[in-house]
Tab-separated table of C-alpha atoms in Angstrom:
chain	number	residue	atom	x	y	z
W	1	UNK	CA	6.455	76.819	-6.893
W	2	UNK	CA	8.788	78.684	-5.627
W	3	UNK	CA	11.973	76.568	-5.394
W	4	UNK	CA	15.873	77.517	-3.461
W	5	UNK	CA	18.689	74.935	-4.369
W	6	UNK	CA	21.424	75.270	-1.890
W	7	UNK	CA	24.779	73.854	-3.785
W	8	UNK	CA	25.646	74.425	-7.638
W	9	UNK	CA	27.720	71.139	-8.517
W	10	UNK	CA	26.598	68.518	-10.427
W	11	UNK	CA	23.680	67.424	-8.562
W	12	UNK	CA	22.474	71.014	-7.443
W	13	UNK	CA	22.803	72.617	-10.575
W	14	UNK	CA	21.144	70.304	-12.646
W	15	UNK	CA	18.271	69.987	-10.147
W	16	UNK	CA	17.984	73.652	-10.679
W	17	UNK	CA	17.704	73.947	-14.426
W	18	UNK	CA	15.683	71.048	-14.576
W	19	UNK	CA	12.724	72.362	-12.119
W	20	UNK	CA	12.833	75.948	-13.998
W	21	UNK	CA	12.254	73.915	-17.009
W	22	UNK	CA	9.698	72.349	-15.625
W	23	UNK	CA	8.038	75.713	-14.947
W	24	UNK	CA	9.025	76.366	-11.289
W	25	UNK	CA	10.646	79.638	-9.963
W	26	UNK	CA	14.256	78.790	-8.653
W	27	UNK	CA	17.038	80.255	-7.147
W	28	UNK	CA	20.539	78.385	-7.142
W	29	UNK	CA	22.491	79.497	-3.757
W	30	UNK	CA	26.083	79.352	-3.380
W	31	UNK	CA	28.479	80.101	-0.531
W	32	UNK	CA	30.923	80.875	-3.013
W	33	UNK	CA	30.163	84.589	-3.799
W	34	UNK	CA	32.844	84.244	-7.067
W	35	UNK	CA	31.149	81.234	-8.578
W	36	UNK	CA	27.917	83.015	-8.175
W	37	UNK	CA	28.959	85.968	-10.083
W	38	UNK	CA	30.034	83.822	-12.955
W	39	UNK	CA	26.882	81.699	-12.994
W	40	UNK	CA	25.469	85.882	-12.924
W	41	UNK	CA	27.439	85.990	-16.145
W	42	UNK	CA	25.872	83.071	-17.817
W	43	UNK	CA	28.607	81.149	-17.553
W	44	UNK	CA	28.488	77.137	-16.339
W	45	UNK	CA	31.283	76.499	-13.822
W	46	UNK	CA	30.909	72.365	-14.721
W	47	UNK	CA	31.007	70.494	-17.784
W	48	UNK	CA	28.218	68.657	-18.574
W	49	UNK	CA	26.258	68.123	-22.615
W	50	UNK	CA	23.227	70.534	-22.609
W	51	UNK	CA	23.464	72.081	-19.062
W	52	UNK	CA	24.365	75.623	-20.021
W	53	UNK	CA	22.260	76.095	-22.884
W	54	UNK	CA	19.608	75.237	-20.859
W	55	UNK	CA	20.719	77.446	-18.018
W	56	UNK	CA	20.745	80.724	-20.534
W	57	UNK	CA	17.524	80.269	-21.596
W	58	UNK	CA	15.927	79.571	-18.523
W	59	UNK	CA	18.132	82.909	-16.517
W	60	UNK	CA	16.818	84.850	-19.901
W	61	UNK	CA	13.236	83.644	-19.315
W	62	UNK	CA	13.275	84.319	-15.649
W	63	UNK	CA	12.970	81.256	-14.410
W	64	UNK	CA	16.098	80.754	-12.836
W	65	UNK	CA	18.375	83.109	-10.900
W	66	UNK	CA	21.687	83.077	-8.839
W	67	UNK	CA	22.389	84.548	-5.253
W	68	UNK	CA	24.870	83.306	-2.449
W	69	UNK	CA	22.256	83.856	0.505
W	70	UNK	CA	18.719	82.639	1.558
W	71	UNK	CA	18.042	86.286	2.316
W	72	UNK	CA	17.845	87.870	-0.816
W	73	UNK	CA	16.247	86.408	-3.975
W	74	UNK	CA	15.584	83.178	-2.209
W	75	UNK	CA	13.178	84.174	0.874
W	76	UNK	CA	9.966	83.544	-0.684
W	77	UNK	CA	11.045	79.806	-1.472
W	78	UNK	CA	8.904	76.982	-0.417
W	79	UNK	CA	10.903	74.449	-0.995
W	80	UNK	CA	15.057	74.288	-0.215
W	81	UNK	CA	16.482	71.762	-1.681
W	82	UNK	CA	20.027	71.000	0.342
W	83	UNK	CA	22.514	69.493	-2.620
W	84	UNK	CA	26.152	70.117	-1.121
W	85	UNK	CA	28.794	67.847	-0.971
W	86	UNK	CA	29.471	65.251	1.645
W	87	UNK	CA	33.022	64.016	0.615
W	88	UNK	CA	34.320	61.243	2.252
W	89	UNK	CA	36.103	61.757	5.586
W	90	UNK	CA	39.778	60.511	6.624
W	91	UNK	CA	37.737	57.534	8.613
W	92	UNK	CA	35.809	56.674	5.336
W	93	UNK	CA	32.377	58.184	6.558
W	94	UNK	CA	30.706	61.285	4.829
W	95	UNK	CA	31.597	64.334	5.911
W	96	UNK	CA	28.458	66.174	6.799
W	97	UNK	CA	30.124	69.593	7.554
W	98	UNK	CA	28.660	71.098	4.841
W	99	UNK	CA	25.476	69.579	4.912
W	100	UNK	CA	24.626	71.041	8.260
W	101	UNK	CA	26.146	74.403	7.724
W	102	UNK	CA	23.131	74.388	5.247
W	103	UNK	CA	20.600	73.786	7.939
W	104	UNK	CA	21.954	76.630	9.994
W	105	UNK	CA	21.507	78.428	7.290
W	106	UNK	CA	17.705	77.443	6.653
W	107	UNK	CA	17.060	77.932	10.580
W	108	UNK	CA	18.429	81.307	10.230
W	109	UNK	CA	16.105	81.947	7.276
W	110	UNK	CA	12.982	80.492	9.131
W	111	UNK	CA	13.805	82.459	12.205
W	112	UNK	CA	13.793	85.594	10.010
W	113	UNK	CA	10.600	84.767	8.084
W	114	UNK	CA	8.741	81.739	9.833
W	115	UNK	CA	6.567	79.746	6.818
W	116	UNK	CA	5.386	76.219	6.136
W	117	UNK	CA	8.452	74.528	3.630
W	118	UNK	CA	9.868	71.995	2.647
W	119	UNK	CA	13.536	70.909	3.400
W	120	UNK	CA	14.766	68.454	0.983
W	121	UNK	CA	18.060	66.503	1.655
W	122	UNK	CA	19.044	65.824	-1.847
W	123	UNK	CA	22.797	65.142	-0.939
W	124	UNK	CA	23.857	61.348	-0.581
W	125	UNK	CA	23.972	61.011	3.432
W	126	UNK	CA	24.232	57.991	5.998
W	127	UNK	CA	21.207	56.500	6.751
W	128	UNK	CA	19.595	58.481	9.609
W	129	UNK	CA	20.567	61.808	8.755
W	130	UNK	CA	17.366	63.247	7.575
W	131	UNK	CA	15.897	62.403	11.071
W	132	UNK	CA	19.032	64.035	12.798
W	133	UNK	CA	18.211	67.103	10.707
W	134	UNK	CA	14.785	66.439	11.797
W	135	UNK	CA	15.704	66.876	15.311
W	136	UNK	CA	18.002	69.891	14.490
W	137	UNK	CA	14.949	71.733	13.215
W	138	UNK	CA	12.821	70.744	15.450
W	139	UNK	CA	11.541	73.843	17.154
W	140	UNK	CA	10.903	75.347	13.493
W	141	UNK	CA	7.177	73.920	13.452
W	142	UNK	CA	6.588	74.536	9.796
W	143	UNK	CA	10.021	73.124	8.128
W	144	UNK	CA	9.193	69.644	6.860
W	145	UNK	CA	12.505	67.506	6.768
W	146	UNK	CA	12.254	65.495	3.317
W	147	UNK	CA	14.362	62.911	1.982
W	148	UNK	CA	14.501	63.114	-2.057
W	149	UNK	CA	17.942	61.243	-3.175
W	150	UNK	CA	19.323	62.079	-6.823
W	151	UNK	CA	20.059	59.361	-9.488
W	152	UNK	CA	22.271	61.606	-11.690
W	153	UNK	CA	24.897	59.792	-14.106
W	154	UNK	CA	26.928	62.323	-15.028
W	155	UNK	CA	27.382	63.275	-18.895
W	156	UNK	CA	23.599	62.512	-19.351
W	157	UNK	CA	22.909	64.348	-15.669
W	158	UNK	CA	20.264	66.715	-16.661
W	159	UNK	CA	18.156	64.290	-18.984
W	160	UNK	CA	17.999	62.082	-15.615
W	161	UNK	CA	17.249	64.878	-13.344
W	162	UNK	CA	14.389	66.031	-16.137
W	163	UNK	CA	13.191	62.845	-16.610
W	164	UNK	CA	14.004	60.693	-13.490
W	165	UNK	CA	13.726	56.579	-13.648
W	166	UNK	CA	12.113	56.972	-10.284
W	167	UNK	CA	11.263	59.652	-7.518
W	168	UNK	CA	11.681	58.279	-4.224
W	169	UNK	CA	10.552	60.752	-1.314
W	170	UNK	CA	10.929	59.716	2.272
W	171	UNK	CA	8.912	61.696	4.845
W	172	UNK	CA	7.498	61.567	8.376
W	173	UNK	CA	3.501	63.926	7.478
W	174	UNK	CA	0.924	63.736	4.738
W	175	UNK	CA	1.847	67.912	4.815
W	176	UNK	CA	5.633	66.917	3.446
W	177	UNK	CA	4.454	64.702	1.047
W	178	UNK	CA	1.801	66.936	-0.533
W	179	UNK	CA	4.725	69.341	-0.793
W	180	UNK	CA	6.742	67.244	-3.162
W	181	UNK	CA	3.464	65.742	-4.983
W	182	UNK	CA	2.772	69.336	-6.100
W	183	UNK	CA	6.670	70.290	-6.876
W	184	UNK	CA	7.132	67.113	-9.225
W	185	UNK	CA	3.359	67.182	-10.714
W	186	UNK	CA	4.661	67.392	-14.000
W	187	UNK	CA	7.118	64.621	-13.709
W	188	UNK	CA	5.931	61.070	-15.221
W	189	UNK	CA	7.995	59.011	-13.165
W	190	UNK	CA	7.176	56.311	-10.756
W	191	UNK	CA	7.372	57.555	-7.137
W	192	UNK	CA	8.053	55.431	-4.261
W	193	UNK	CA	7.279	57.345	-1.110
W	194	UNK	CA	8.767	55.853	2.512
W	195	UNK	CA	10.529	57.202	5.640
W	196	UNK	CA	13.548	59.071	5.573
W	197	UNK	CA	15.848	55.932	6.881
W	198	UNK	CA	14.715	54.053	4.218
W	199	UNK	CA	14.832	56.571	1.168
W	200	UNK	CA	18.747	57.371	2.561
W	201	UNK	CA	19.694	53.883	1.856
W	202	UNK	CA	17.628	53.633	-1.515
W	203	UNK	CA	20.210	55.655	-2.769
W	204	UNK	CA	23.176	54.109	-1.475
W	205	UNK	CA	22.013	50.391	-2.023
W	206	UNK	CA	21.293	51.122	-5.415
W	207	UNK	CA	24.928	52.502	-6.334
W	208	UNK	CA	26.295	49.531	-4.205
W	209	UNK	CA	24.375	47.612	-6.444
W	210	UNK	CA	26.369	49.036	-9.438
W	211	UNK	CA	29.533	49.288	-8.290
W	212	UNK	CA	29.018	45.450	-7.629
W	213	UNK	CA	27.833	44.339	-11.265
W	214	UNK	CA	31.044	45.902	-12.283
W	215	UNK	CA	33.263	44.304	-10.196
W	216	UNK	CA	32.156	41.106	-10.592
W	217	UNK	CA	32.572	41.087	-14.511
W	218	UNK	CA	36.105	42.743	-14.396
W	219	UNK	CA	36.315	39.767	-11.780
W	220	UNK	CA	35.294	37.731	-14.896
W	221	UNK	CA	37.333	38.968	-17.586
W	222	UNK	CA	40.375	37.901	-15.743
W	223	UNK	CA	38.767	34.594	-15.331
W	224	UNK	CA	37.710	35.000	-18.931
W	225	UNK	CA	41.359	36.761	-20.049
W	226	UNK	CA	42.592	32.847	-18.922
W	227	UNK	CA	39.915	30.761	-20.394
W	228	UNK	CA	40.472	32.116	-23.981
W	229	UNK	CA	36.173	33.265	-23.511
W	230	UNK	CA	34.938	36.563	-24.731
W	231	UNK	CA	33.377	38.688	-21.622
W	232	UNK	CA	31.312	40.696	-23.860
W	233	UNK	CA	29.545	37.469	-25.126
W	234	UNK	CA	29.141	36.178	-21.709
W	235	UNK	CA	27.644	39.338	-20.964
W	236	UNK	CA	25.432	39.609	-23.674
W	237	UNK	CA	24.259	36.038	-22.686
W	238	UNK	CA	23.636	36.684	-19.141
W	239	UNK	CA	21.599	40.320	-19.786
W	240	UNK	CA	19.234	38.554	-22.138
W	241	UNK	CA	17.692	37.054	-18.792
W	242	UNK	CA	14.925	39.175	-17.812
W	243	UNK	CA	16.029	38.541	-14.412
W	244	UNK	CA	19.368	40.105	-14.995
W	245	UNK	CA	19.401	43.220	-17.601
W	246	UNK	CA	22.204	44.315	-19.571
W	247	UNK	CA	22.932	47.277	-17.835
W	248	UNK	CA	26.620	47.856	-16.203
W	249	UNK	CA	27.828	44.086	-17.075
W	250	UNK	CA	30.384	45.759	-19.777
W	251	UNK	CA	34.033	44.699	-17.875
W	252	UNK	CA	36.830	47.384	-18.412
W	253	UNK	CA	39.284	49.405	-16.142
W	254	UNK	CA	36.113	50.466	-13.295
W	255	UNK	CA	34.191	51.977	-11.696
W	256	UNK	CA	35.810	55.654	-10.674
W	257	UNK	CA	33.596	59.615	-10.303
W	258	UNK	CA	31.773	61.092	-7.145
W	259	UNK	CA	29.409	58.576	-6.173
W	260	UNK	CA	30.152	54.833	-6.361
W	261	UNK	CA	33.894	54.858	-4.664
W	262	UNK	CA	32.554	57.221	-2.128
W	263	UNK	CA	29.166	55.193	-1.686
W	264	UNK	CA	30.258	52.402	-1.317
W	265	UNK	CA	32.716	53.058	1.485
W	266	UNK	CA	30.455	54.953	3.557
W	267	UNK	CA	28.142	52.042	3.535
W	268	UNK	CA	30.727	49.938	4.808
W	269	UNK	CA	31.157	52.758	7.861
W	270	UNK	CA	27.451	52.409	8.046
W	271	UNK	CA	27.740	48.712	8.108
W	272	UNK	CA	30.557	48.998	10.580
W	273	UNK	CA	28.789	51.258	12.800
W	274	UNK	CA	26.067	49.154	13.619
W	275	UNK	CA	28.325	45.764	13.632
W	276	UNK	CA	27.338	44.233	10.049
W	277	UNK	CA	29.555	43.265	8.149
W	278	UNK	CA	29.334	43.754	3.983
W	279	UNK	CA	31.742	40.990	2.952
W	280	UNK	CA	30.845	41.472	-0.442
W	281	UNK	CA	31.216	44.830	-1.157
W	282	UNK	CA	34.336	44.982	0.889
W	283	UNK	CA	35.776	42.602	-2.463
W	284	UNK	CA	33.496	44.763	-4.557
W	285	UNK	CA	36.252	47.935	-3.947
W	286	UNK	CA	39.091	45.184	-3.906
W	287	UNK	CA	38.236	44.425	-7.299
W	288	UNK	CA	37.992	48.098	-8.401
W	289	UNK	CA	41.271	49.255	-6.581
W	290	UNK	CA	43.058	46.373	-8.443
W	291	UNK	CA	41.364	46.237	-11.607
W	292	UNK	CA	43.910	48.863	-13.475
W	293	UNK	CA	47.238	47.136	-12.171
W	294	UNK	CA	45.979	44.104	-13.857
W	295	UNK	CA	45.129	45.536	-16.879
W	296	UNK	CA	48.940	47.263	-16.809
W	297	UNK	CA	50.421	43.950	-15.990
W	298	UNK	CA	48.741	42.719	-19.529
W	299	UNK	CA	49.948	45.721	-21.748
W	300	UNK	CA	53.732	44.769	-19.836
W	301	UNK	CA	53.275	41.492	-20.675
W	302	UNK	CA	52.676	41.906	-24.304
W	303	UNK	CA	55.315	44.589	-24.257
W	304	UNK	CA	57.865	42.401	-22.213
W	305	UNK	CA	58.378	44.929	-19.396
W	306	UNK	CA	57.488	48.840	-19.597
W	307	UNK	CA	60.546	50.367	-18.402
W	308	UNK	CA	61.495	52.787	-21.089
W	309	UNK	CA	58.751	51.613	-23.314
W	310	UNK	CA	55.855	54.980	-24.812
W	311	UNK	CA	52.536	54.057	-23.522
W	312	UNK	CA	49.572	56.561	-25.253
W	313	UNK	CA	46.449	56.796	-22.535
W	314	UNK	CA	43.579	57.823	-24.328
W	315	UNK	CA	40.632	59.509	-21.896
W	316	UNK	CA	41.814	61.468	-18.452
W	317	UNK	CA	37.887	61.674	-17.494
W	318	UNK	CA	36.287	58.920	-15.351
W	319	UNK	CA	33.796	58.821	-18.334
W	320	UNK	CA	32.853	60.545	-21.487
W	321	UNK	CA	31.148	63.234	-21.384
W	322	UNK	CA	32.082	65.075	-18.270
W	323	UNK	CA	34.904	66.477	-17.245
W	324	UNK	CA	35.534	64.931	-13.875
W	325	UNK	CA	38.510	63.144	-12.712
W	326	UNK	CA	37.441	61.760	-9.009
W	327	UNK	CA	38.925	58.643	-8.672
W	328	UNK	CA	39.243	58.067	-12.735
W	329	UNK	CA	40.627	54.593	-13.427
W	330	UNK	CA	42.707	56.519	-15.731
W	331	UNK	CA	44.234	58.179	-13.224
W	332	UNK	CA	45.432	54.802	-11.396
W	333	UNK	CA	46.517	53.522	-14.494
W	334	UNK	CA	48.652	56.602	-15.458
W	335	UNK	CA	50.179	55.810	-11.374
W	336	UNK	CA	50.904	52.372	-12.553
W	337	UNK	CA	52.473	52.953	-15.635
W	338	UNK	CA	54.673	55.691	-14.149
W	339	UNK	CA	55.511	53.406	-11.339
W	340	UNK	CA	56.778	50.793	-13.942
W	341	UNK	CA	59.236	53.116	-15.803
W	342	UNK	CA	57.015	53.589	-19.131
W	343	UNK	CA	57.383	56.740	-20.698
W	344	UNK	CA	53.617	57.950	-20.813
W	345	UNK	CA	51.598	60.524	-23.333
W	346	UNK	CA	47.929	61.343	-22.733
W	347	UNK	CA	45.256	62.957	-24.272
W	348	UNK	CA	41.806	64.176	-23.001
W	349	UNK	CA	39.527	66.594	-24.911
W	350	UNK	CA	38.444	67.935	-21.669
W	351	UNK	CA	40.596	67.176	-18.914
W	352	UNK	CA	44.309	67.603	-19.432
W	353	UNK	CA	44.628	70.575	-17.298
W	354	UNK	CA	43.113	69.444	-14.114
W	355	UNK	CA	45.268	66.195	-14.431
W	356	UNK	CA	48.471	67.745	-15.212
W	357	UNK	CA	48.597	69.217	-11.910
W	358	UNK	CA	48.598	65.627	-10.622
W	359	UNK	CA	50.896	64.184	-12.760
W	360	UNK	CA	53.379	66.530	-14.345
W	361	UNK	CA	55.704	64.179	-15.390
W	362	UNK	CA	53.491	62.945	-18.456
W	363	UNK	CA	53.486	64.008	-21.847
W	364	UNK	CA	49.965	65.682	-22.288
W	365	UNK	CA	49.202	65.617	-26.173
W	366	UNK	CA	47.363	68.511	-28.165
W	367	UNK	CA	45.271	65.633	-29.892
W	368	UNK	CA	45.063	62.114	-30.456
W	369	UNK	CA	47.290	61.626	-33.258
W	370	UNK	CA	50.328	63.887	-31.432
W	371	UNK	CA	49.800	61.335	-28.104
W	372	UNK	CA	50.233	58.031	-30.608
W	373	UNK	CA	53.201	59.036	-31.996
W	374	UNK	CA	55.957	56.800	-31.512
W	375	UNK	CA	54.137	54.442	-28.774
W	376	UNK	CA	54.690	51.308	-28.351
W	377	UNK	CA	50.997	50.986	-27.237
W	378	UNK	CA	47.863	52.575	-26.982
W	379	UNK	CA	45.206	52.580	-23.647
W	380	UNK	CA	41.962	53.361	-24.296
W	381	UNK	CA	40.789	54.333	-20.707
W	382	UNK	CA	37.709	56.582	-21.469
W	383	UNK	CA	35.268	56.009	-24.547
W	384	UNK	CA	35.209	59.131	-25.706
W	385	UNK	CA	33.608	58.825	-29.634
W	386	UNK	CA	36.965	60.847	-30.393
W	387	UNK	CA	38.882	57.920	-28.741
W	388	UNK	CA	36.706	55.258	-30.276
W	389	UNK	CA	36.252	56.470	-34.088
W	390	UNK	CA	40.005	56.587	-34.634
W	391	UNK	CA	41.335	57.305	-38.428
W	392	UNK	CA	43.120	53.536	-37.598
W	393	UNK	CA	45.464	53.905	-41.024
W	394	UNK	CA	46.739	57.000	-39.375
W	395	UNK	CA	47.223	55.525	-35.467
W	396	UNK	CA	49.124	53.230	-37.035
W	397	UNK	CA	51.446	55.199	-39.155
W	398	UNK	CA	51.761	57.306	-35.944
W	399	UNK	CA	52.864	54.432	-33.446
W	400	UNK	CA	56.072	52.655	-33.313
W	401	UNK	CA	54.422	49.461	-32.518
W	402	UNK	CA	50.915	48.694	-33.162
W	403	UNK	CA	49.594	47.431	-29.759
W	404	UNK	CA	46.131	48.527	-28.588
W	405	UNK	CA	44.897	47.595	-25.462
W	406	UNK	CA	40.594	48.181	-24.851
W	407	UNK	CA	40.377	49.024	-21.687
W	408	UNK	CA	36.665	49.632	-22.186
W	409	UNK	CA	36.187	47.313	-24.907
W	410	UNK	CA	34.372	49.892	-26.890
W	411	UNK	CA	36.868	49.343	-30.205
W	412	UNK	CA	35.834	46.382	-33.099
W	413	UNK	CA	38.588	44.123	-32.184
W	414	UNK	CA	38.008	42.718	-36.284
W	415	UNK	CA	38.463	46.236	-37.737
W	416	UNK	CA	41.822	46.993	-35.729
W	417	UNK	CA	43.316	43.465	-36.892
W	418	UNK	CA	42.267	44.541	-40.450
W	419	UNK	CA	44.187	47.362	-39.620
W	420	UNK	CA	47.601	45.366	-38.633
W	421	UNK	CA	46.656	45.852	-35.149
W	422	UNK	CA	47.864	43.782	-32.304
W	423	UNK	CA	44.401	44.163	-29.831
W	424	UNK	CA	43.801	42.754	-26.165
W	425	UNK	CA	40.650	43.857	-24.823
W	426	UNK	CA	39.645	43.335	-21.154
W	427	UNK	CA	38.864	39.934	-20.994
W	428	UNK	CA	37.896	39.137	-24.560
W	429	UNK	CA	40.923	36.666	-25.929
């Protein structure tokens, strides 16, 4: 099929390369005319493991092209997918600016060539927006408004958007669901299809969901960091119940990136707006806002006070793997520490420039080795395998005092001590 994706982030771009691969014609349409001449050039304007290999080969095989305009390469498409940001407003809703100076856009582009299409909202969006766009479009008789939410994690973004744990399509006529049957006939993936309303808060109940499994075991660890009880075993015990899973029960620093801070607050606006209130995931972002103060307060503790004392904080990112910094827990942390008087050094293999706009006043290392020198202790606030698989003979040698502190419990606390390592890890005693 013919295929336009309107927005080249994360989720746009990745939806792109991932339909060309799966054999489908696709343009990727940008506003911003200079990005698009650098995707032109081959080169990937994100960071992300795979994604622009994937996009050469499929630009040199002709399956995927650039253009900043519906007009051009992209008027044949029969299917625009609409993946733009909706940031969170000042109020805490999303901001849906962008989102509906893309459906100007695809009126414009019907008016000029009326055909039968689909328009997918791919962007996260407050429930009832599909049918508002619905209404928007209205007089354009063959746009079909779709709802198709994205499940991307980012740093494995385009294995999920190639093979998806689920496709969930919300639509209104047997004609908009045919459209998407035939676009993702070559995905094997369960598909649940409903109404728009009910896809739209699919996506947002499910990273709710998340964000909420995470809070309540850094809620845990502190309970835990008391008790003298290992998190990670209690975790371990409680994902062995079919009922449960394993998946995000690992405590740590939290939650940070594009989705889950910004999800989660606009479904409180949501819940607001319609006079429900969502007690617990109001505590859900408590946890997560206070989550890296407490885990400062520990390395201060064990330090007896930070003020003058060299604190190493290993990983900028929110996560391995990308190069993203929205609301990092790092970030907060590096607030915290500065706040307290400790003399910080940092090191991320990705991204040290973006944060040292933010935070100037720390010492940004050249590698791990140059950020552990003379600290009194280490952070680990993003698991990158660079971060994790430390040369521990040499940290040590490096550091004036040899204090580690897990903040994503991803080092053997037995191997450091072998080491002559002092280790606290988040909520394992």
């Amino acid at each position: 099929m013919n295929v336009a994706v309107m927005g080249t982030g994360y989720v746009g771009l990745n939806t792109a390369v991932s339909l060309a691969l799966h054999g489908h014609q696709v343009v990727g349409i940008d506003v911003d005319e200079e990005k698009v001449k650098q995707l032109k050039q081959r080169i990937c304007p994100i960071y992300e493991p795979g994604l622009e290999e994937a996009m050469r080969s499929m630009m040199d095989q002709g399956f995927l092209r650039f253009d900043h305009t519906l007009n051009g390469e992209a008027k044949d498409a029969e299917i625009l997918f609409i993946c733009v940001g909706t940031p969170e407003a000042e109020d805490g809703s999303a901001n849906l600016a962008y989102l509906f100076a893309a459906v100007e856009e695809v009126r414009e582009a019907y008016k000029r060539k009326p055909s039968k299409r689909g328009v997918v909202i791919k962007s996260t969006v407050p429930v009832g927006t599909g049918d508002r766009v619905a209404g928007l479009l209205g007089d354009c008789k063959e746009l079909h408004v779709i709802s198709n939410p994205e499940f991307l994690r980012e740093g494995s973004a385009l294995q999920d958007a190639l093979n998806p744990s689920r496709i969930v399509i919300g639509a209104e006529s047997p004609e908009a669901f045919s459209l998407l049957d035939e676009l993702y006939k070559g995905f094997a993936a369960p598909v649940v299809k409903t109404t728009r309303q009910t896809a739209e808060l699919i996506k947002y109940a499910s990273n709710a969901f998340l964000a909420t499994r995470i809070s309540f075991m850094n809620e845990l660890a502190r309970l835990s960091t008391v008790l003298g009880t290992n998190i990670q075993t209690v975790a371990r015990g409680m994902g062995l119940d079919s009922r449960i899973g394993p998946e995000f029960l690992r405590a740590g620093l939290g939650y940070g990136g594009s989705c889950f801070p910004k999800d989660t607050i606009a479904l409180l606006h949501v819940g607001k707006q319609h006079g429900v209130a969502l007690n617990i995931l109001e505590q859900v972002r408590e946890v997560n806002r206070t989550q890296p103060a407490w885990c400062v307060q520990l390395i201060s503790e064990r330090l007896s006070g930070l003020r003058g004392k060299r604190v190493a904080v290993l990983g900028l990112a929110f996560k391995p793997d990308t190069d993203d910094i929205r609301e990092s827990r790092s970030l907060a942390v590096l607030h915290q520490l500065l706040q307290e008087g400790a003399i910080v050094s940092a090191y991320d293999p990705i991204s040290t420039e973006t944060v040292k706009k933010l935070y100037p006043q720390v010492e940004y290392a050249r590698d791990i080795y140059d950020a552990l020198t003379d600290a009194d202790a280490a952070l680990l606030a993003t698991e990158w395998k660079e971060c994790v698989n430390l040369d521990w003979q040499k940290a040590k040698a490096a550091m004036a005092q040899p204090v580690l502190f897990d903040g994503r419990n991803a080092w053997s606390s037995d191997l450091v001590k072998q080491y002559g390592f002092s280790y606290q890890g988040v909520g394992r005693s």
